[in-house]
Short mmCIF file of C-alpha atoms in Angstrom, two decimals:
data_model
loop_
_atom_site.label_atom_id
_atom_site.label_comp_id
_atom_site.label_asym_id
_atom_site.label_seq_id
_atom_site.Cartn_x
_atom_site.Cartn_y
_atom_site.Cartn_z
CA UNK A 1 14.97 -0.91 -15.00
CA UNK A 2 15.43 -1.12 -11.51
CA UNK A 3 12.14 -1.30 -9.47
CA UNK A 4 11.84 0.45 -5.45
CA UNK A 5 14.79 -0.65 -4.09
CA UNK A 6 14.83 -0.95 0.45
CA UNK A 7 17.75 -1.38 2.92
CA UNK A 8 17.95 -3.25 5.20
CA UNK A 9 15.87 -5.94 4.17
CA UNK A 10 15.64 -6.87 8.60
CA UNK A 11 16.68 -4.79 11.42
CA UNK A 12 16.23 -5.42 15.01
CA UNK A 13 16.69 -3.10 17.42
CA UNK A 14 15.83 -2.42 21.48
CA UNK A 15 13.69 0.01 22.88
CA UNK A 16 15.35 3.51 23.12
CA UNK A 17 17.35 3.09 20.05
CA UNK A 18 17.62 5.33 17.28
CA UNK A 19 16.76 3.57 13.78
CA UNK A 20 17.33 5.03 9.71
CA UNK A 21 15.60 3.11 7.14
CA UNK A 22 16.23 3.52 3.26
CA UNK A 23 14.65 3.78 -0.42
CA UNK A 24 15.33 4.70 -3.57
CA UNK A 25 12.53 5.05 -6.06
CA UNK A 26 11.78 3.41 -9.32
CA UNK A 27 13.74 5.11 -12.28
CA UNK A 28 12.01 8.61 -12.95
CA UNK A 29 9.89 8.88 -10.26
CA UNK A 30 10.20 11.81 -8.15
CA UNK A 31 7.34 11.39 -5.23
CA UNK A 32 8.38 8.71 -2.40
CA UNK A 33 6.00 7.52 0.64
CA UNK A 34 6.21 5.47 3.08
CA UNK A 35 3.96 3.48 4.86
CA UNK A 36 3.64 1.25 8.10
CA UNK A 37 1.91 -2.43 7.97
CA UNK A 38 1.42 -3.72 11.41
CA UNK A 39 1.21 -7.39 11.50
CA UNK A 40 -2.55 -8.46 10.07
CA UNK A 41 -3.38 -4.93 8.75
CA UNK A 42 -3.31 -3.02 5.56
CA UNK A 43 -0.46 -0.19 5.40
CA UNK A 44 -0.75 3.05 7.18
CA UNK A 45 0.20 6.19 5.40
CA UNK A 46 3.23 7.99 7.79
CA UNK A 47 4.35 10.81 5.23
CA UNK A 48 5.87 11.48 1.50
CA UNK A 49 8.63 13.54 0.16
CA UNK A 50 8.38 16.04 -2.76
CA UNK A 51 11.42 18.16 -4.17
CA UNK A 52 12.92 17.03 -0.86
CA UNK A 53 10.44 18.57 1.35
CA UNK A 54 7.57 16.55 3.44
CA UNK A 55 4.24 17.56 2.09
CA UNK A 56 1.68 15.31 3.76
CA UNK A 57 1.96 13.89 7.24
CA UNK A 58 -0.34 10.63 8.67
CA UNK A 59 -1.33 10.22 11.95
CA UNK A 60 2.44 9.18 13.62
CA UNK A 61 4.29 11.00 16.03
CA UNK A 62 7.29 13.28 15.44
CA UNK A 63 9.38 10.45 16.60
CA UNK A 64 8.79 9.49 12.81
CA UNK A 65 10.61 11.58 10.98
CA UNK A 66 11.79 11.31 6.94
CA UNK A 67 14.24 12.86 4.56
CA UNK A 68 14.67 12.75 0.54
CA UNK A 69 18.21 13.48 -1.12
CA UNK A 70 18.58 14.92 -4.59
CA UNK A 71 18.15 12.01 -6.23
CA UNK A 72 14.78 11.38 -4.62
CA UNK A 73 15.79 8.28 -2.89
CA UNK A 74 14.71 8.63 0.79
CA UNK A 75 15.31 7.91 4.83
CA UNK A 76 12.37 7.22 7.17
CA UNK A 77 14.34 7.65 11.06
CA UNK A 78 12.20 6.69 14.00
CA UNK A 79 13.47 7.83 17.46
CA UNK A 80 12.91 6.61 21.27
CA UNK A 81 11.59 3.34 19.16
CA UNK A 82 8.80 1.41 21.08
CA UNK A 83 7.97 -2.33 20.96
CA UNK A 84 4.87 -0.81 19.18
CA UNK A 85 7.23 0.22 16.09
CA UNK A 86 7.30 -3.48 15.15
CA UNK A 87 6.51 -3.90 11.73
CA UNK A 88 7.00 -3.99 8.05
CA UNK A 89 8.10 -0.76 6.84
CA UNK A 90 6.99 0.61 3.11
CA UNK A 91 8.42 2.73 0.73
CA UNK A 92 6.45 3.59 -2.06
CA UNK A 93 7.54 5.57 -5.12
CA UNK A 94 5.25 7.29 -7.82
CA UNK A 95 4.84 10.75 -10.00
CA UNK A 96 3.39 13.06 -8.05
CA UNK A 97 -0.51 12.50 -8.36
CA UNK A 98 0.32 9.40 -10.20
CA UNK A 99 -0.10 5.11 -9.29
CA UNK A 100 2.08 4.26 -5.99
CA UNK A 101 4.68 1.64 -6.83
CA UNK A 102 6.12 -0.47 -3.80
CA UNK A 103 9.36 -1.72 -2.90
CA UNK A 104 9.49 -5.21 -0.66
CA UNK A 105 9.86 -3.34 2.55
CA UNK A 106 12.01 -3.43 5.54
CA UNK A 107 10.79 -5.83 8.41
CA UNK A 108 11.99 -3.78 12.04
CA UNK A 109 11.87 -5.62 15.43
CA UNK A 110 11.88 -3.48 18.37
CA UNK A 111 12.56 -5.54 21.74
CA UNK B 1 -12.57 4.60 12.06
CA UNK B 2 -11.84 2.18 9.31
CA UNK B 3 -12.49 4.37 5.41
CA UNK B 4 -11.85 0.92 3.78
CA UNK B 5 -13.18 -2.26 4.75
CA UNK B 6 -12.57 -5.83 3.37
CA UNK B 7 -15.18 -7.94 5.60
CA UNK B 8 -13.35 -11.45 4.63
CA UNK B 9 -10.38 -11.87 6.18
CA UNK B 10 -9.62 -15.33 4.01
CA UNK B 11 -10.83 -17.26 0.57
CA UNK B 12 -10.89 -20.11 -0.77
CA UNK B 13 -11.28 -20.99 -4.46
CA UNK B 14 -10.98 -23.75 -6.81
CA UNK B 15 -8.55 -23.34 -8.93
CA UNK B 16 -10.13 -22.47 -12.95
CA UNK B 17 -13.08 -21.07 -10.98
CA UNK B 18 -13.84 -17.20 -10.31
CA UNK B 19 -12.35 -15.43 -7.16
CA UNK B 20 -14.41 -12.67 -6.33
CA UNK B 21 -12.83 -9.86 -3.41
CA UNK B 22 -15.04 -7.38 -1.88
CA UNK B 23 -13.86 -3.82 -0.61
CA UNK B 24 -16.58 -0.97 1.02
CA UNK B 25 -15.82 2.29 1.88
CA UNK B 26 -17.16 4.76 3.99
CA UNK B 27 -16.70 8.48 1.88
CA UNK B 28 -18.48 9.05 -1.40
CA UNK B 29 -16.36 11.71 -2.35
CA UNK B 30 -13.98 9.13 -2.81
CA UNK B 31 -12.94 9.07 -6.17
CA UNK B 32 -9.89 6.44 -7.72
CA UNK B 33 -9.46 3.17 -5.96
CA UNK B 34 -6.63 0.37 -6.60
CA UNK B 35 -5.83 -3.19 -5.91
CA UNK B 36 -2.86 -4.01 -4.58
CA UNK B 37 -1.68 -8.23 -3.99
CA UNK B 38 1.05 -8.99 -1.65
CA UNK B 39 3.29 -12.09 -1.54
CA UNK B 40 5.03 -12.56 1.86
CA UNK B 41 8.56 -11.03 1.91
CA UNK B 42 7.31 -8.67 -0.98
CA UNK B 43 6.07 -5.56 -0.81
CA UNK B 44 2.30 -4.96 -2.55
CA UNK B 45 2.02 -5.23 -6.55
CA UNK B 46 0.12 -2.35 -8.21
CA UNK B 47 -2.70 -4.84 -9.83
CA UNK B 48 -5.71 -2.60 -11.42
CA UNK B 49 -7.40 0.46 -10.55
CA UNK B 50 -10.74 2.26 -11.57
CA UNK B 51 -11.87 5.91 -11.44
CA UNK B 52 -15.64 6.69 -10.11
CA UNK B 53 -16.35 7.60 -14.21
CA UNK B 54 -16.24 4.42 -14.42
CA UNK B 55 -18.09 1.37 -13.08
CA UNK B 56 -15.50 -1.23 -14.70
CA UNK B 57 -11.95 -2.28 -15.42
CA UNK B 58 -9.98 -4.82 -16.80
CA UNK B 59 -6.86 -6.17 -17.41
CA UNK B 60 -6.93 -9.47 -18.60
CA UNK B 61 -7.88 -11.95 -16.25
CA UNK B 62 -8.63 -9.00 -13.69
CA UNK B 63 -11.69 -6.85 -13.32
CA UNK B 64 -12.72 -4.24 -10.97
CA UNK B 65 -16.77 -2.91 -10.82
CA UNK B 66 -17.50 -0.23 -8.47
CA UNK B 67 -20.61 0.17 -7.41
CA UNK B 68 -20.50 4.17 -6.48
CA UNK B 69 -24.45 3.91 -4.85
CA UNK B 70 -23.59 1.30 -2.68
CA UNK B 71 -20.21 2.00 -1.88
CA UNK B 72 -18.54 -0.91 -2.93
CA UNK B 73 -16.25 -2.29 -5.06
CA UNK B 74 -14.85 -6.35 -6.01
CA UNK B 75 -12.35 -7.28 -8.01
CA UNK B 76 -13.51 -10.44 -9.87
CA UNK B 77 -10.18 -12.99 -11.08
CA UNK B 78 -11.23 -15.66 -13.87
CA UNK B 79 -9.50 -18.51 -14.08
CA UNK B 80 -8.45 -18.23 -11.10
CA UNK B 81 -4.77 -19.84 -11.50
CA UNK B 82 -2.16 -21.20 -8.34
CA UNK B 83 -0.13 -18.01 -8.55
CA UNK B 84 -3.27 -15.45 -7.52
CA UNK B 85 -2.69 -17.41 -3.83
CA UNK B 86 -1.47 -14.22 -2.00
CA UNK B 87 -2.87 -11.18 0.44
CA UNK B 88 -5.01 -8.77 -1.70
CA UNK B 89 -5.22 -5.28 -0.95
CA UNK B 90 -8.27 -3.16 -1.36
CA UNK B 91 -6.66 1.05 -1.43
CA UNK B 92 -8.43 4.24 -2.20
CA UNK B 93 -6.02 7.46 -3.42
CA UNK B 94 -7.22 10.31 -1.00
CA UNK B 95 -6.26 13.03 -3.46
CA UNK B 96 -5.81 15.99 -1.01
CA UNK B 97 -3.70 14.38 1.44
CA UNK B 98 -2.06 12.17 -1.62
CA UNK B 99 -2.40 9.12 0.45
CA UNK B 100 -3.51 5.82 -0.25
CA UNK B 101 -6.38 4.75 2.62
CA UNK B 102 -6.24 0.65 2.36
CA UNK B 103 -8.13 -2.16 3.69
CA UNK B 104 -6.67 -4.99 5.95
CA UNK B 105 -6.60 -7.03 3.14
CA UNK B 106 -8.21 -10.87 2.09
CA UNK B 107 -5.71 -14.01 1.78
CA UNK B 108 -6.87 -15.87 -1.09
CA UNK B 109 -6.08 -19.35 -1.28
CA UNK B 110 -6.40 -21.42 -5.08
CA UNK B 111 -6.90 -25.18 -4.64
CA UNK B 112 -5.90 -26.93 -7.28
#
């Protein structure tokens, strides 16, 4: 049983740019979230996907925006990307209201 | 304004002895918190959790007390083995926004 699966594992891109992360959740979950961790910190909540619709929003900008297919796996885009968008990007999968399961993230470099 | 707070940024333990993590958060209407460890180049491992019904957990060689008075809760690891060396993360399930809140998180380090 495949756990939360991430792609690309590292990405580096330049200011400006345009960037699409991915997830697919763990086998039978239907809820995915992701998260931010900044370099020394604990993750930041950005939003999470329900029957393919966003239904809770952190504190990010719309430049941060997210998608979830059919099959529940997701895509977490970030526009006009600033150096500030460094950082280890987290997709977590659970039943709604249920534990959070994590996948082993996707390390972007903005320079 | 930080909800979750882990006050010790590192620890260091022996290994066999007892590893104790702190976590204190802000909002009493806070009501399921989880532990979460983190190897680098690995996203964070669901460890234990604990509703506020209850003021302990545990799963083997892990246990979680919250203190609901004070605000506080630790996550206690006996023996404390080689492979427990990793960043531990301290989380709280906000249930209206269905976010987890987490802490900045404590590297512990087992000597042998």
């Amino acid at each position: 049983d495949a756990g939360v699966t991430q792609s690309p594992t590292h990405l580096i891109k330049t200011r400006g740019q345009q960037v699409t992360l991915r997830c697919s959740p763990k086998s039978g979950h239907d809820t995915v979230s992701w998260y931010q961790q900044a370099l020394g910190q604990g993750p930041q909540f950005i939003f999470q996907y329900y029957e393919e619709e966003e239904r809770q929003r952190g504190n990010f900008p719309d430049r941060f925006s997210g998608h979830q297919f059919p099959n529940y796996s997701s895509e977490l885009n970030v526009n006009a990307l600033l150096l500030g968008d460094s950082a280890l990007y987290l997709c977590a999968s659970s039943l709604v209201y249920d534990t959070q399961y994590f996948g082993p993230g996707t390390r972007l470099t903005v320079l | 304004d930080q909800q979750v707070k882990q006050n010790s940024p590192s620890l260091s333990v022996q290994e066999g002895r007892i590893s104790i993590l702190n976590c204190d958060y802000t909002n009493s209407m806070f009501d399921y918190f989880l532990w979460y460890k983190k190897y680098p180049a690995e996203g964070p491992t669901f460890l234990i959790s604990i509703s506020s019904i209850k003021d302990k957990n545990e799963d083997g060689r892990f246990t979680v007390f919250l203190n609901k008075s004070a605000k506080h809760l630790s996550l206690h690891i006996v023996p404390s083995q080689p492979g427990d060396s990793a960043v531990y993360f301290c989380a709280v399930f906000v249930q209206g926004a269905q976010k987890l809140v987490f802490g900045q998180g404590t590297r512990l380090t087992i000597n042998p």
